[in-house]
CSV table of C-alpha atoms in Angstrom, one decimal:
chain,number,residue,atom,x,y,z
A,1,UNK,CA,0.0,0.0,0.0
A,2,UNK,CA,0.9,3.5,-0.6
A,3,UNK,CA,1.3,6.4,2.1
A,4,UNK,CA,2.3,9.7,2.7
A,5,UNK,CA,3.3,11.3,5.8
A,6,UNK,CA,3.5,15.3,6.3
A,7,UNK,CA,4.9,15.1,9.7
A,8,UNK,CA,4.3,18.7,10.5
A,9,UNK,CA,0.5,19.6,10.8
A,10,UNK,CA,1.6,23.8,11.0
A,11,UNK,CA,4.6,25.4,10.0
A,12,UNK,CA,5.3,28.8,11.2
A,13,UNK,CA,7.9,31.3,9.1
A,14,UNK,CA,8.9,35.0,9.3
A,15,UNK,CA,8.1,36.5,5.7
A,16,UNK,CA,11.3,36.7,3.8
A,17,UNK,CA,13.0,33.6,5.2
A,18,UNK,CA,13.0,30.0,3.6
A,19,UNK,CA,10.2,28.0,4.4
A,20,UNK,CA,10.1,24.1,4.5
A,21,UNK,CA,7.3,21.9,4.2
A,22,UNK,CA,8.3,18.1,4.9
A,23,UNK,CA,6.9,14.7,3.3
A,24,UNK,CA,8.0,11.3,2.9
A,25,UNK,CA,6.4,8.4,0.8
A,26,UNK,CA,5.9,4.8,0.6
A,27,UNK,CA,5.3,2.9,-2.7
A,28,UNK,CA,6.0,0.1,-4.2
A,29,UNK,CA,8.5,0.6,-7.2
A,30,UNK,CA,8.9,4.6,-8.5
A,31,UNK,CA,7.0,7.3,-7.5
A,32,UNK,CA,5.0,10.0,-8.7
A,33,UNK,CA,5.1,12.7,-6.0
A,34,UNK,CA,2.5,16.0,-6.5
A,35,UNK,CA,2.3,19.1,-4.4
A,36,UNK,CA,-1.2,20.8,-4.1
A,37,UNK,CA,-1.9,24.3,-2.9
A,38,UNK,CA,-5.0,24.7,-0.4
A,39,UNK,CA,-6.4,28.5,0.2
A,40,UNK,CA,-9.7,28.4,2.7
A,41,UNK,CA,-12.9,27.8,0.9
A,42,UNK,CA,-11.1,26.7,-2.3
A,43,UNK,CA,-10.1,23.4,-3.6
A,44,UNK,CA,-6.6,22.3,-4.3
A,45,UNK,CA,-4.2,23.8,-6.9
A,46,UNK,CA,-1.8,22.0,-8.3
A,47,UNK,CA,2.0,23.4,-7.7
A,48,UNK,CA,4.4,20.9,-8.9
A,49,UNK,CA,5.2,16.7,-9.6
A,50,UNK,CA,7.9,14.9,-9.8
A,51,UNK,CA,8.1,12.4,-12.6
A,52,UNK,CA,11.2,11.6,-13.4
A,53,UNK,CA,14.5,13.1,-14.2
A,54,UNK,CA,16.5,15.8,-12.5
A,55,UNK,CA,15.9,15.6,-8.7
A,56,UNK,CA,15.0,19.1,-8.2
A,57,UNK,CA,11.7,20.3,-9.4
A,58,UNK,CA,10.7,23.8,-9.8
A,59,UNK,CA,6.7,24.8,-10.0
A,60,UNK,CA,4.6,27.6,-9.7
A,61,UNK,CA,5.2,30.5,-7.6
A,62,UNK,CA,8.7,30.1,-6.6
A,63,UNK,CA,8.0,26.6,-5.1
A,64,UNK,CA,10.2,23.8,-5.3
A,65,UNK,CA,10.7,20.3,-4.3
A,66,UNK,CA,13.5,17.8,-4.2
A,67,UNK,CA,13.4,14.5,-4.8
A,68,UNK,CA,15.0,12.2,-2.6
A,69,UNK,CA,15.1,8.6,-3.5
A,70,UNK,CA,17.1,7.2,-0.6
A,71,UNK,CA,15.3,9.2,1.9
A,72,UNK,CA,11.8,8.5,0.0
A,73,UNK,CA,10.8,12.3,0.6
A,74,UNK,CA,10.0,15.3,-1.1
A,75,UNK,CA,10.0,18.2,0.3
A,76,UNK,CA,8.5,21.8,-1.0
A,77,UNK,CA,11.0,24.8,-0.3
A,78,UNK,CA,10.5,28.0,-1.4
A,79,UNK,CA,13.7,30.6,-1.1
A,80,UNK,CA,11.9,33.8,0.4
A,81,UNK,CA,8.5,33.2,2.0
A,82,UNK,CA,5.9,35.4,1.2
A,83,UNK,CA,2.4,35.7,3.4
A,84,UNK,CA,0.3,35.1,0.6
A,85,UNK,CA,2.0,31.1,1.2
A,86,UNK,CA,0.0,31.3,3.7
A,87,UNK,CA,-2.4,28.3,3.0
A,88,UNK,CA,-2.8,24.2,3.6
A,89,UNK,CA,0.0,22.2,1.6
A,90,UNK,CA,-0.6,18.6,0.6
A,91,UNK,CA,1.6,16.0,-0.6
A,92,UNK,CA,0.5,13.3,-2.7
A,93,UNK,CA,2.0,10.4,-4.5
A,94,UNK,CA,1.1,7.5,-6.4
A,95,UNK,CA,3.1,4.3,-7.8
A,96,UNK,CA,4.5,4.8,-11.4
A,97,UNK,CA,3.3,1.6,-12.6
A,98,UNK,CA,1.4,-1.3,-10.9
A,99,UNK,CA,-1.0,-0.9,-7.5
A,100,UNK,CA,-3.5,2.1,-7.4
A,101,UNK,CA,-3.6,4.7,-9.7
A,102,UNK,CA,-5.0,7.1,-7.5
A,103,UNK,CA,-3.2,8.9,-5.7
A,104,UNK,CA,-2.6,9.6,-1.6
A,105,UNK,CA,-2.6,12.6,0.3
A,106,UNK,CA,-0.8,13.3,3.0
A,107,UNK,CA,-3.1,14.9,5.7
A,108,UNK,CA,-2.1,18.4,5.2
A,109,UNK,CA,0.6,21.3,6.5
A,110,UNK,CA,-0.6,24.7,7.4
A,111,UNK,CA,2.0,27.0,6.3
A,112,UNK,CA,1.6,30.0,8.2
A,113,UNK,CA,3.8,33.3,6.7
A,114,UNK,CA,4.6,36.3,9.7
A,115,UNK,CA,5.1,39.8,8.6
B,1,UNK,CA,-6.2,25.1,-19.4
B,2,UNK,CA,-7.4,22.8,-17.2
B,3,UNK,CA,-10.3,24.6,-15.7
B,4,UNK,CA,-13.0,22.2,-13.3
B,5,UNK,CA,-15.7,24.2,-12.6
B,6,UNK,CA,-18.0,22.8,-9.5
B,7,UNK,CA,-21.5,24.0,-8.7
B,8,UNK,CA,-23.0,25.1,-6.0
B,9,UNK,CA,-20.2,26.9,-3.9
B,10,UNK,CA,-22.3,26.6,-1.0
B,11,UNK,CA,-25.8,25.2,-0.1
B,12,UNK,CA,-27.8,25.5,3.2
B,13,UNK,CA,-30.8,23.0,3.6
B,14,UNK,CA,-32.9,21.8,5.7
B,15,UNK,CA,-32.2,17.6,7.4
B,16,UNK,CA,-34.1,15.5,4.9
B,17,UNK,CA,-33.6,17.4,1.3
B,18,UNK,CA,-31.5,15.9,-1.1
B,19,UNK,CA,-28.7,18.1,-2.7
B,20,UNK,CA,-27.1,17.9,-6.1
B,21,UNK,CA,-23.7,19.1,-6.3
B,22,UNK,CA,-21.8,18.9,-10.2
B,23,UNK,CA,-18.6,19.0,-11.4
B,24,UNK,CA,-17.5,19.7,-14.8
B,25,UNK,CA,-14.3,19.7,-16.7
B,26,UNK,CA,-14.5,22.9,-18.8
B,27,UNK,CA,-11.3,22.5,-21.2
B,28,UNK,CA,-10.6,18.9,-21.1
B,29,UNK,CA,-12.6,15.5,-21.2
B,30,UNK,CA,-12.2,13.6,-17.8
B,31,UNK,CA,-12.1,10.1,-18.0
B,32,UNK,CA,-12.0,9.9,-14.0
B,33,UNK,CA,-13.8,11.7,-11.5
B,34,UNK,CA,-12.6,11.8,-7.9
B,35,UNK,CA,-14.6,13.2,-5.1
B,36,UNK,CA,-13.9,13.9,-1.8
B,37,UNK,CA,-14.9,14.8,1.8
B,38,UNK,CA,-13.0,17.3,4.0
B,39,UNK,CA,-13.5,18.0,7.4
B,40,UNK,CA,-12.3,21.3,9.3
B,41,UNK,CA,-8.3,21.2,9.4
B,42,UNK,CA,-8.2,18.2,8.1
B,43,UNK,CA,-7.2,16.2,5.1
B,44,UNK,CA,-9.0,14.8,2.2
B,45,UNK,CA,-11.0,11.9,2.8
B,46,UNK,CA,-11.5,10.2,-0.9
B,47,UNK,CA,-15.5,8.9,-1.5
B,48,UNK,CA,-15.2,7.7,-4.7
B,49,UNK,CA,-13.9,7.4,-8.2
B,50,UNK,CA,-16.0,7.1,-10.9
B,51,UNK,CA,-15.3,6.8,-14.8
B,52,UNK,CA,-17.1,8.1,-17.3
B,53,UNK,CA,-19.8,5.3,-18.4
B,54,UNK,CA,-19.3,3.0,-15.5
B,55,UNK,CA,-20.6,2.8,-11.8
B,56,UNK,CA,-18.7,4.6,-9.6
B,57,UNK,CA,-16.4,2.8,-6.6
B,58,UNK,CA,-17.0,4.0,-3.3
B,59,UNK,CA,-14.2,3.8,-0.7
B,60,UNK,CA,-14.6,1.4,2.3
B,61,UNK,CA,-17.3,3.2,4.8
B,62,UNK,CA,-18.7,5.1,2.2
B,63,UNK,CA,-22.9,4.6,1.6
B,64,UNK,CA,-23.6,4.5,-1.9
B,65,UNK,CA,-26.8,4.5,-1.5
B,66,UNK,CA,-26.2,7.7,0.4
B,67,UNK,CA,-23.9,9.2,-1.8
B,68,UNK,CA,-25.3,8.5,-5.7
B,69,UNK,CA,-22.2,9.7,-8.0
B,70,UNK,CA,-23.1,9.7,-11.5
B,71,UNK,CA,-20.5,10.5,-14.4
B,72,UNK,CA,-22.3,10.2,-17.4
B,73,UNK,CA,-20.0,12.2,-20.1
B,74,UNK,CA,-16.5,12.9,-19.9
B,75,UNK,CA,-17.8,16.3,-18.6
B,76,UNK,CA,-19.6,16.1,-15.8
B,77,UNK,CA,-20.1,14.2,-13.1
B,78,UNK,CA,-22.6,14.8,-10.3
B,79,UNK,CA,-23.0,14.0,-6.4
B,80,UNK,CA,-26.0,14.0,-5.2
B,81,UNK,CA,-26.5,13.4,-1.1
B,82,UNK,CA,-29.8,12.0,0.0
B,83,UNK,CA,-31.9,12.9,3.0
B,84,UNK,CA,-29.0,15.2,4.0
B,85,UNK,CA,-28.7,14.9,7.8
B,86,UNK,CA,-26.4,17.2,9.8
B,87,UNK,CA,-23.6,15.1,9.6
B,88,UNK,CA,-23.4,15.3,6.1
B,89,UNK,CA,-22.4,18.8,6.6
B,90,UNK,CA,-19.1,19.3,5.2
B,91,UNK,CA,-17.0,20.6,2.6
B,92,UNK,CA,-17.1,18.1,-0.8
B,93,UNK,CA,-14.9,18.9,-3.1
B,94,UNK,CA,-14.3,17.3,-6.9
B,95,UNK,CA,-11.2,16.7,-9.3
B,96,UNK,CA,-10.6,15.1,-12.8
B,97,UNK,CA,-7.9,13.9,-14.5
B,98,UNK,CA,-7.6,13.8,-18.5
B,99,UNK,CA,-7.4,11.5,-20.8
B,100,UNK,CA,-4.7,10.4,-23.0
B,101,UNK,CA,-1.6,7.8,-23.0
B,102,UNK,CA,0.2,9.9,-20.0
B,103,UNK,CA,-2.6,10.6,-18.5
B,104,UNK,CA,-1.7,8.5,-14.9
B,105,UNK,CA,1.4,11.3,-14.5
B,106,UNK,CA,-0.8,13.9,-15.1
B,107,UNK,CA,-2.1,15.8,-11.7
B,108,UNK,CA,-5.5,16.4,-10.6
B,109,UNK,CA,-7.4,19.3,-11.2
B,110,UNK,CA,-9.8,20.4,-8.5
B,111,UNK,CA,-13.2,22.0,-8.5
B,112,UNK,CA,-13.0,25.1,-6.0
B,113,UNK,CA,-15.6,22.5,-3.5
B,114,UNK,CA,-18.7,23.2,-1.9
B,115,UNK,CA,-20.0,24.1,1.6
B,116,UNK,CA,-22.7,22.1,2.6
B,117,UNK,CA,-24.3,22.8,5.9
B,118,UNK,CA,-27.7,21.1,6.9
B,119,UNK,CA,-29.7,22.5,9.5
């Protein structure tokens, strides 16, 4: 079975410093690994995947992730945090071939941004 | 591109009214439809998948008699809840994923959900 852990339900950050959201994975075989964005009343936006290729994965608004195999995680960075990040982060991730093709969430980070 | 457009954003109705909530893929067909159930600061809890011309499948602990999904184009696929009750209140929100030979590496788009609360 796949799973996804986000071992931090709230992460707090001053604007202007790098932020951090963690989560690891467990598949069988390769992954796919997606990051969705979460503002309140909305549903989720999609920010970045990794596939396959080049470890590092850049998506939209200044997010990335990097993919680490022997660690099985993925974590989203961003360089400067900003307070509109503020929001819910989810991780998700799904077996590249073989098992379920849909994929798991993890149960969500609340990224919260200080001025 | 990639627009899922899902109707109403919120309903209030009385315990014992069904509601009909749709989701539709505006720019792209959907062969699969996912719809789930979130609770306040919480994650997603998945309901069910459903493909377009097929019955859908409901996760374990999931009434389908309760909650009738119906996907009958690649467009549109529709939720209805039955003699809502209280604890059917939540927030239900949809997502499709395209067709096509890549499609299983392709994320899901998601409908922007909708606030249910039965009185």
């Amino acid at each position: 079975a796949q799973s996804v852990a986000q071992p931090e339900d709230q992460v707090n950050v001053a604007e202007g410093n790098p932020l951090t959201v963690k989560c690891t994975y467990s598949v069988s075989g390769n992954p796919y690994l997606f990051w969705y964005v979460q503002y309140p009343n909305r549903g989720l936006q999609f920010l970045l995947k990794y596939i396959t290729g080049d470890n590092l994965v850049k998506g939209s608004y200044g997010f990335e992730a990097e993919f680490n195999k022997s660690q099985t995680s993925f974590h989203l960075k961003k360089p400067s945090a900003l307070v509109s990040d503020s929001a819910l982060y989810f991780c998700a991730v799904r077996a590249a071939s073989g098992g379920s093709y849909i994929p798991t969430f993890g149960r969500g980070t609340s990224l919260i941004v200080h001025p | 591109g990639a627009v899922v457009s899902q109707h109403p954003s919120w309903v209030i109705c009385k315990s014992g009214t069904s509601v009909k909530i749709e989701c539709r893929s505006l720019d792209f067909q959907a062969t699969t439809m996912f719809w789930y159930r979130q609770f306040p600061k919480q994650s997603l809890m998945l309901m069910a998948t459903s493909n377009e011309g097929s019955k859908a499948t409901y996760e374990q602990g999931v009434e389908k008699d309760k909650f009738l999904i119906n996907h009958a184009s690649l467009t549109l696929s529709t939720l209805t809840v039955t003699s809502a009750h209280p604890e059917d209140s939540s927030f239900y929100i949809c997502s499709a994923r395209g067709t096509g030979a890549d499609y299983s590496n392709q994320p899901q788009h998601f409908g922007d959900g909708t606030r249910l609360s039965i009185l």
